[in-house]
Amino acid sequence: MAASQSHSASDAYDVVVVGAGFAGMYMLHRLRGLGLKARVYEQGGDVGGTWYWNRYPGARCDVESMQYSYSWSDELQQEWDWSERYAPQPEILRYAGHVADRFDLRKDIQFDTRVASAVFDERDNRWTVTLGDGADVRARFVILATGCLSNAKMPDLPGLSDFAGQIYHTGHWPHDAVDFTGLKVGVVGTGSSAIQSIPVIAEQASQLTVFQRTANFSVPARNAALTPDERQSFRDNYPEIRRKAREEMKNGIVQELPDKGAHDDSDDARRDKYHARWTRGGLTFMGAYNNLSLDKAANDTAADFIRERIAEIVADPETAKLLQPDDHPVGSKRICVDTDYYAAFNRDNVRLVNLRANPIETITATGLRSGGVDYPLDALVLATGFDAMTGSVAKIDIRGRDGTALNAKWSAGPRTYLGLMSAGFPNLFLITGPGSPSVLSNMIVAIEQHVDWISDCLAAMRDRGLETMEADVAAEDDWVAHVNEVAQGTLYPQANSWYMGANVPGKPRIFMPYIGGIPVYGQKIKDVAANGYEGFVMTGAATEKKRAAM
Ligand code: NA7
């Protein structure tokens, strides 16, 4: 592998990394450790990725911060003080900034820079990466650290451009403070972003109207300040906690694991167990039993429990009924984690509009019309989600062998081997790409798993004098089939979720993340590497020189 000093041109790199979120930052750190010349391009004005864009009120991580944090530097995990069980977005962004400072990352990151295209040149096995301003850089490897939930999706609502007030998208929130005091605000959507922001906006707005198409399951976060003892207990046990997250926990979150199915307990015992998890709060509610994502009857017991809690919290029976999800198994869409979401509907200034019964007819200059009713609004918040997992990759015009466009290859759904590479696109890696555990897990654990693997792979290529690497077509076909087969054995495909691409009109329906879990997947990629990168095609420098001379 060409080391940094072998490049004379200033615009030639060993590796170009796209994105400076948690994946891109750690990748850069590891590439430096390998002595490679790397450049990171980031569309945003600073590090942080999805946490840079998602600044909506109430934005928080739904994984506990002591676990949603890097494990690769013990000094870092020992010194950083998380203030709350679930850190708010500004704190996560400060953490990202702290990591960038501490490891001096910014000097190799070019901000406010979009990557427009990446074209592979088969004559010299180099990628030409074209930036938004038209400048070209060349690199042997391109690593897409573009994130799974970073491409905010604007809904195609009639009349949207006529609206006279401010329009906000939760996934692309302004950097200046937004004050809704005294305003009539409308929120479209009731996914995780809406569920986090609604209680906060409700405290400011004179009137908040929530436009719901599909009700979602949400469990209380029970967020609280972390005590010094709680922090210390994590710090003292970090080696074991991090090991467990990687090796034993399907979703990369250390928790008490269930040892039985929902019907192995009596009705009373089951209710007690759900109550205990509900009282403790957080995503681990779904870990009460080991068959909640597999068996519909088991799932119904958990779903019924949550529906009962909604009926208990929400005073108006009609509103409670509308808020009770009835069209998908609990957990088949990522379960939401909230602070006072359902209780917000007991406020006099909050009302719920059922878009399923009365779809949006149009946005007008002064509000939203649905079911023949005009709802006057001063501000409109679109909490309508993301073109998830593939959206940010699709925005880059990526051309591999024979000029084939990745978007064309993926037109019927993303195809990768292990979520790491796509056949026909040599030396192009994805971090947490479709076909890997990614969004079904603690993203930081998934990111570290991939960055470590890619780093080891680049080192192995250098040691063996290899020039290119790409996924073998048959291995990729087998993996895509396996990812879908595993998904079909669960309740996940029963929901119209963004896991399936169902939230983007026209997007092919294919289950994108790998359900096998972090430990199984981690072992798989480890074995693949140990077996000489089985399922990948690698070529040596000598072969390539011969090819180039032809
Ligand atoms: P989500 O979970 O995709 O939620 C988007 C919401 O917006 C959902 O309720 C949608 O209803 C609704 N939506 C989308 N388009 C429309 C239109 N055109 N009209 C009405 N309603 C619409 O995105 P989030 O940002 O909340 O969360 C994404 C992930 O980020 C989350 O899972 C966490 O992991 C973090 P639908 O369900 O499609 O009927």
Coordinates of N, CA and C in Angstrom, one line a residue, residues 277-420:
R277 N -40.0 -3.3 33.9 CA -39.3 -2.7 32.8 C -39.8 -1.3 32.5
W278 N -41.1 -1.1 32.5 CA -41.7 0.2 32.2 C -41.3 1.2 33.3
T279 N -41.2 0.7 34.5 CA -40.8 1.6 35.6 C -39.3 2.0 35.5
R280 N -38.5 1.0 35.0 CA -37.1 1.3 34.8 C -36.8 2.2 33.6
G281 N -37.7 2.0 32.6 CA -37.7 2.9 31.4 C -36.6 2.4 30.4
G282 N -36.8 2.9 29.2 CA -35.8 2.7 28.1 C -36.1 1.5 27.2
L283 N -35.3 1.5 26.2 CA -35.4 0.5 25.1 C -35.4 -1.0 25.6
T284 N -34.9 -1.2 26.7 CA -34.7 -2.6 27.2 C -36.1 -3.2 27.6
F285 N -37.2 -2.4 27.5 CA -38.5 -2.9 27.6 C -38.7 -4.2 26.8
M286 N -38.2 -4.1 25.6 CA -38.4 -5.2 24.6 C -37.6 -6.4 25.0
G287 N -36.7 -6.3 26.0 CA -35.9 -7.4 26.4 C -36.6 -8.2 27.5
A288 N -37.8 -8.0 27.8 CA -38.5 -8.7 28.9 C -38.6 -10.2 28.6
Y289 N -38.8 -10.5 27.3 CA -38.9 -11.9 27.0 C -38.1 -12.2 25.7
N290 N -37.8 -13.4 25.5 CA -36.9 -13.7 24.4 C -37.6 -14.0 23.1
N291 N -39.0 -13.9 23.1 CA -39.7 -14.2 21.8 C -40.6 -13.0 21.4
L292 N -40.4 -11.8 21.9 CA -41.2 -10.7 21.6 C -41.1 -10.3 20.1
S293 N -39.9 -10.5 19.5 CA -39.8 -10.1 18.1 C -40.0 -11.3 17.2
L294 N -40.4 -12.4 17.8 CA -40.5 -13.6 16.9 C -41.9 -14.2 16.9
D295 N -42.7 -14.0 18.0 CA -43.9 -14.7 18.1 C -45.0 -13.6 18.3
K296 N -46.0 -13.6 17.4 CA -47.0 -12.6 17.4 C -47.8 -12.6 18.7
A297 N -48.2 -13.8 19.2 CA -49.0 -13.9 20.4 C -48.2 -13.4 21.6
A298 N -46.9 -13.7 21.6 CA -46.1 -13.1 22.7 C -46.0 -11.6 22.6
N299 N -45.8 -11.2 21.4 CA -45.7 -9.7 21.1 C -47.0 -9.0 21.6
D300 N -48.1 -9.6 21.3 CA -49.4 -9.0 21.7 C -49.5 -8.7 23.2
T301 N -48.8 -9.5 24.0 CA -48.9 -9.3 25.4 C -48.2 -8.0 25.8
A302 N -47.0 -7.8 25.1 CA -46.3 -6.5 25.4 C -47.0 -5.3 24.8
A303 N -47.6 -5.5 23.6 CA -48.3 -4.4 22.9 C -49.5 -4.0 23.7
D304 N -50.3 -5.0 24.2 CA -51.4 -4.8 25.1 C -51.1 -4.0 26.3
F305 N -49.9 -4.4 26.9 CA -49.5 -3.7 28.1 C -49.3 -2.2 27.9
I306 N -48.6 -1.9 26.8 CA -48.3 -0.5 26.4 C -49.6 0.2 26.1
R307 N -50.5 -0.4 25.4 CA -51.8 0.2 25.1 C -52.6 0.5 26.4
E308 N -52.5 -0.4 27.3 CA -53.2 -0.1 28.6 C -52.6 1.1 29.3
R309 N -51.2 1.2 29.2 CA -50.6 2.4 29.9 C -51.0 3.7 29.2
I310 N -51.2 3.6 27.9 CA -51.6 4.8 27.1 C -53.0 5.2 27.6
A311 N -53.9 4.2 27.7 CA -55.2 4.5 28.2 C -55.3 5.1 29.6
E312 N -54.3 4.6 30.4 CA -54.2 5.1 31.8 C -53.7 6.5 31.8
I313 N -52.8 6.9 31.0 CA -52.1 8.2 31.1 C -53.0 9.3 30.4
V314 N -53.6 8.9 29.2 CA -54.3 10.0 28.5 C -55.8 10.1 28.9
A315 N -56.1 11.3 29.3 CA -57.4 11.4 30.0 C -58.6 11.3 29.0
D316 N -58.5 11.8 27.8 CA -59.6 11.8 26.9 C -59.6 10.4 26.1
P317 N -60.6 9.6 26.3 CA -60.6 8.2 25.8 C -60.4 8.2 24.2
E318 N -61.0 9.2 23.6 CA -60.9 9.2 22.1 C -59.4 9.4 21.7
T319 N -58.8 10.4 22.4 CA -57.4 10.7 22.0 C -56.5 9.4 22.4
A320 N -56.8 8.8 23.5 CA -56.1 7.6 24.0 C -56.2 6.6 22.9
K321 N -57.4 6.4 22.4 CA -57.6 5.3 21.4 C -56.8 5.6 20.2
L322 N -56.8 6.8 19.7 CA -56.0 7.2 18.5 C -54.5 7.0 18.7
L323 N -54.0 7.2 20.0 CA -52.6 7.1 20.3 C -52.2 5.6 20.4
Q324 N -53.1 4.7 20.5 CA -52.8 3.3 20.7 C -52.5 2.7 19.4
P325 N -51.2 2.2 19.1 CA -50.9 1.6 17.8 C -51.6 0.3 17.7
D326 N -52.1 0.1 16.4 CA -52.9 -1.1 16.2 C -52.6 -1.8 14.9
D327 N -51.5 -1.3 14.2 CA -51.3 -1.8 12.9 C -49.9 -2.5 12.7
H328 N -49.1 -2.6 13.8 CA -47.8 -3.3 13.7 C -47.4 -3.8 15.1
P329 N -46.7 -4.9 15.1 CA -46.2 -5.5 16.3 C -45.3 -4.5 17.0
V330 N -45.3 -4.5 18.4 CA -44.4 -3.6 19.1 C -43.0 -4.0 18.8
G331 N -42.1 -3.0 18.5 CA -40.7 -3.3 18.2 C -40.4 -3.6 16.8
S332 N -41.4 -3.8 16.0 CA -41.2 -4.0 14.5 C -40.8 -2.7 13.8
K333 N -41.2 -1.6 14.5 CA -40.6 -0.3 14.2 C -39.8 0.0 15.4
R334 N -38.7 0.8 15.3 CA -37.9 1.1 16.5 C -38.8 1.7 17.5
I335 N -38.8 1.1 18.7 CA -39.7 1.6 19.8 C -39.2 2.9 20.2
C336 N -40.1 3.9 20.5 CA -39.7 5.2 20.9 C -39.5 5.3 22.4
V337 N -38.6 6.2 22.8 CA -38.3 6.4 24.2 C -38.6 7.9 24.5
D338 N -39.6 8.1 25.4 CA -40.0 9.5 25.6 C -40.0 10.0 27.0
T339 N -40.2 11.3 27.1 CA -40.4 11.9 28.4 C -41.7 12.7 28.4
D340 N -42.7 12.1 29.0 CA -44.0 12.7 29.1 C -44.7 12.9 27.7
Y341 N -44.5 12.0 26.8 CA -45.2 12.2 25.5 C -46.7 12.0 25.6
Y342 N -47.1 10.9 26.2 CA -48.6 10.7 26.2 C -49.3 11.7 27.1
A343 N -48.6 12.1 28.2 CA -49.2 13.1 29.1 C -49.4 14.4 28.5
A344 N -48.5 14.7 27.4 CA -48.6 16.0 26.8 C -50.0 16.2 26.2
F345 N -50.7 15.1 25.8 CA -52.0 15.2 25.2 C -53.1 15.6 26.3
N346 N -52.7 15.6 27.5 CA -53.7 16.1 28.6 C -53.7 17.6 28.7
R347 N -52.8 18.2 28.0 CA -52.7 19.7 28.1 C -53.8 20.3 27.3
D348 N -54.3 21.4 27.8 CA -55.4 22.1 27.1 C -54.9 22.6 25.7
N349 N -53.6 22.9 25.6 CA -53.2 23.5 24.3 C -52.7 22.5 23.3
V350 N -52.9 21.2 23.6 CA -52.4 20.2 22.6 C -53.6 19.4 22.1
R351 N -53.7 19.2 20.8 CA -54.7 18.3 20.2 C -54.1 17.4 19.1
L352 N -54.8 16.3 18.9 CA -54.4 15.3 18.0 C -55.3 15.2 16.8
V353 N -54.8 15.2 15.6 CA -55.6 15.1 14.4 C -55.2 13.7 13.7
N354 N -56.2 13.0 13.4 CA -56.1 11.7 12.8 C -56.0 11.8 11.3
L355 N -54.7 11.7 10.8 CA -54.5 11.8 9.3 C -54.9 10.5 8.6
R356 N -55.0 9.4 9.3 CA -55.4 8.2 8.6 C -56.8 8.3 8.2
A357 N -57.7 8.9 9.1 CA -59.1 9.1 8.7 C -59.2 10.3 7.8
N358 N -58.4 11.3 8.0 CA -58.5 12.5 7.2 C -57.2 13.0 6.7
P359 N -56.7 12.4 5.6 CA -55.4 12.7 5.1 C -55.2 14.2 4.8
I360 N -54.0 14.7 4.8 CA -53.7 16.1 4.5 C -54.2 16.4 3.1
E361 N -55.1 17.4 3.0 CA -55.5 17.8 1.7 C -54.5 18.8 1.1
T362 N -54.2 19.8 1.9 CA -53.2 20.8 1.4 C -52.7 21.6 2.6
I363 N -51.5 22.1 2.3 CA -51.0 23.2 3.2 C -51.4 24.5 2.6
T364 N -51.9 25.4 3.4 CA -52.3 26.7 2.9 C -51.3 27.7 3.4
A365 N -51.6 29.0 3.0 CA -50.7 30.0 3.5 C -50.8 30.1 5.0
T366 N -51.9 29.8 5.6 CA -52.1 30.0 7.0 C -52.3 28.7 7.9
G367 N -52.1 27.6 7.2 CA -52.2 26.4 8.0 C -52.3 25.1 7.2
L368 N -53.0 24.1 7.8 CA -53.1 22.8 7.2 C -54.5 22.4 7.1
R369 N -54.9 21.8 5.9 CA -56.3 21.4 5.8 C -56.4 19.9 5.7
S370 N -57.2 19.3 6.5 CA -57.4 17.9 6.5 C -58.8 17.6 6.8
G371 N -59.4 16.7 6.1 CA -60.8 16.3 6.4 C -61.8 17.5 6.3
G372 N -61.4 18.5 5.4 CA -62.3 19.7 5.2 C -62.1 20.7 6.3
V373 N -61.2 20.4 7.3 CA -61.1 21.4 8.4 C -59.7 22.1 8.2
D374 N -59.8 23.4 8.4 CA -58.5 24.2 8.3 C -58.0 24.4 9.7
Y375 N -56.7 24.0 9.9 CA -56.1 24.2 11.2 C -55.1 25.3 11.1
P376 N -55.4 26.5 11.7 CA -54.5 27.6 11.5 C -53.1 27.4 12.2
L377 N -52.1 27.7 11.5 CA -50.7 27.5 12.1 C -49.8 28.6 11.8
D378 N -49.0 29.0 12.8 CA -47.9 30.0 12.5 C -46.6 29.3 12.2
A379 N -46.4 28.1 12.6 CA -45.2 27.4 12.3 C -45.5 25.9 12.1
L380 N -44.7 25.3 11.2 CA -45.0 23.9 10.8 C -43.7 23.1 11.0
V381 N -43.8 22.0 11.9 CA -42.6 21.2 12.1 C -42.9 19.8 11.4
L382 N -42.0 19.5 10.5 CA -42.1 18.3 9.8 C -41.2 17.3 10.5
A383 N -41.8 16.3 11.2 CA -41.0 15.3 11.9 C -41.2 14.0 11.1
T384 N -40.9 14.1 9.8 CA -41.2 13.1 8.8 C -40.1 12.1 8.5
G385 N -39.0 12.2 9.2 CA -38.0 11.1 9.1 C -37.0 11.3 8.0
F386 N -36.4 10.1 7.7 CA -35.2 10.1 6.8 C -35.4 9.1 5.7
D387 N -34.7 9.4 4.6 CA -34.4 8.4 3.6 C -33.3 7.5 4.2
A388 N -33.7 6.5 5.0 CA -32.8 5.9 5.9 C -31.8 4.9 5.2
M389 N -30.7 4.7 5.7 CA -29.7 3.7 5.4 C -29.0 3.9 4.0
T390 N -29.9 4.2 3.0 CA -29.3 4.3 1.7 C -29.3 5.8 1.1
G391 N -30.1 6.6 1.8 CA -30.4 8.0 1.3 C -29.1 8.8 1.0
S392 N -28.2 8.8 2.0 CA -27.0 9.6 1.9 C -26.0 9.0 0.9
V393 N -26.0 7.7 0.8 CA -25.1 7.1 -0.2 C -25.7 7.4 -1.6
A394 N -27.0 7.4 -1.8 CA -27.6 7.6 -3.1 C -27.4 9.0 -3.6
K395 N -27.2 9.9 -2.7 CA -27.0 11.3 -3.1 C -25.6 11.5 -3.8
I396 N -24.7 10.6 -3.6 CA -23.4 10.6 -4.2 C -23.4 9.8 -5.5
D397 N -23.0 10.4 -6.6 CA -23.0 9.6 -7.9 C -21.7 8.7 -7.9
I398 N -21.9 7.4 -7.5 CA -20.8 6.5 -7.3 C -20.7 5.6 -8.5
R399 N -19.6 5.6 -9.2 CA -19.4 4.7 -10.4 C -18.3 3.7 -10.2
G400 N -18.6 2.5 -10.3 CA -17.6 1.5 -10.1 C -17.0 0.9 -11.4
R401 N -16.7 -0.4 -11.5 CA -16.2 -0.9 -12.7 C -17.1 -0.7 -13.9
D402 N -16.6 -0.5 -15.0 CA -17.4 -0.3 -16.3 C -18.3 0.9 -16.2
G403 N -18.0 1.8 -15.3 CA -18.9 3.0 -15.2 C -20.2 2.7 -14.5
T404 N -20.4 1.5 -14.0 CA -21.7 1.2 -13.4 C -22.0 2.1 -12.2
A405 N -23.2 2.6 -12.2 CA -23.7 3.5 -11.1 C -24.2 2.6 -9.9
L406 N -23.7 3.0 -8.7 CA -24.2 2.2 -7.5 C -25.7 2.3 -7.4
N407 N -26.2 3.5 -7.7 CA -27.7 3.7 -7.7 C -28.4 2.8 -8.6
A408 N -27.8 2.5 -9.8 CA -28.5 1.6 -10.7 C -28.4 0.2 -10.2
K409 N -27.2 -0.1 -9.7 CA -27.1 -1.5 -9.1 C -28.1 -1.7 -7.9
W410 N -28.3 -0.7 -7.2 CA -29.2 -0.8 -6.0 C -30.7 -0.4 -6.3
S411 N -31.0 -0.3 -7.6 CA -32.3 0.2 -7.9 C -33.5 -0.7 -7.3
A412 N -33.2 -2.0 -7.2 CA -34.2 -2.9 -6.6 C -33.9 -3.1 -5.1
G413 N -33.1 -2.3 -4.5 CA -32.7 -2.4 -3.1 C -31.2 -2.6 -3.0
P414 N -30.7 -2.2 -1.8 CA -29.2 -2.2 -1.6 C -28.7 -3.7 -1.6
R415 N -27.6 -3.9 -2.3 CA -26.9 -5.2 -2.3 C -25.5 -5.0 -1.8
T416 N -25.2 -5.7 -0.7 CA -23.8 -5.6 -0.2 C -23.4 -7.0 0.3
Y417 N -22.1 -7.2 0.4 CA -21.6 -8.4 1.1 C -21.3 -7.9 2.5
L418 N -22.0 -8.4 3.5 CA -21.8 -8.1 4.9 C -22.0 -6.6 5.3
G419 N -22.6 -5.9 4.4 CA -22.9 -4.4 4.6 C -21.6 -3.6 4.6
L420 N -20.5 -4.3 4.0 CA -19.2 -3.6 4.0 C -18.8 -3.2 2.6

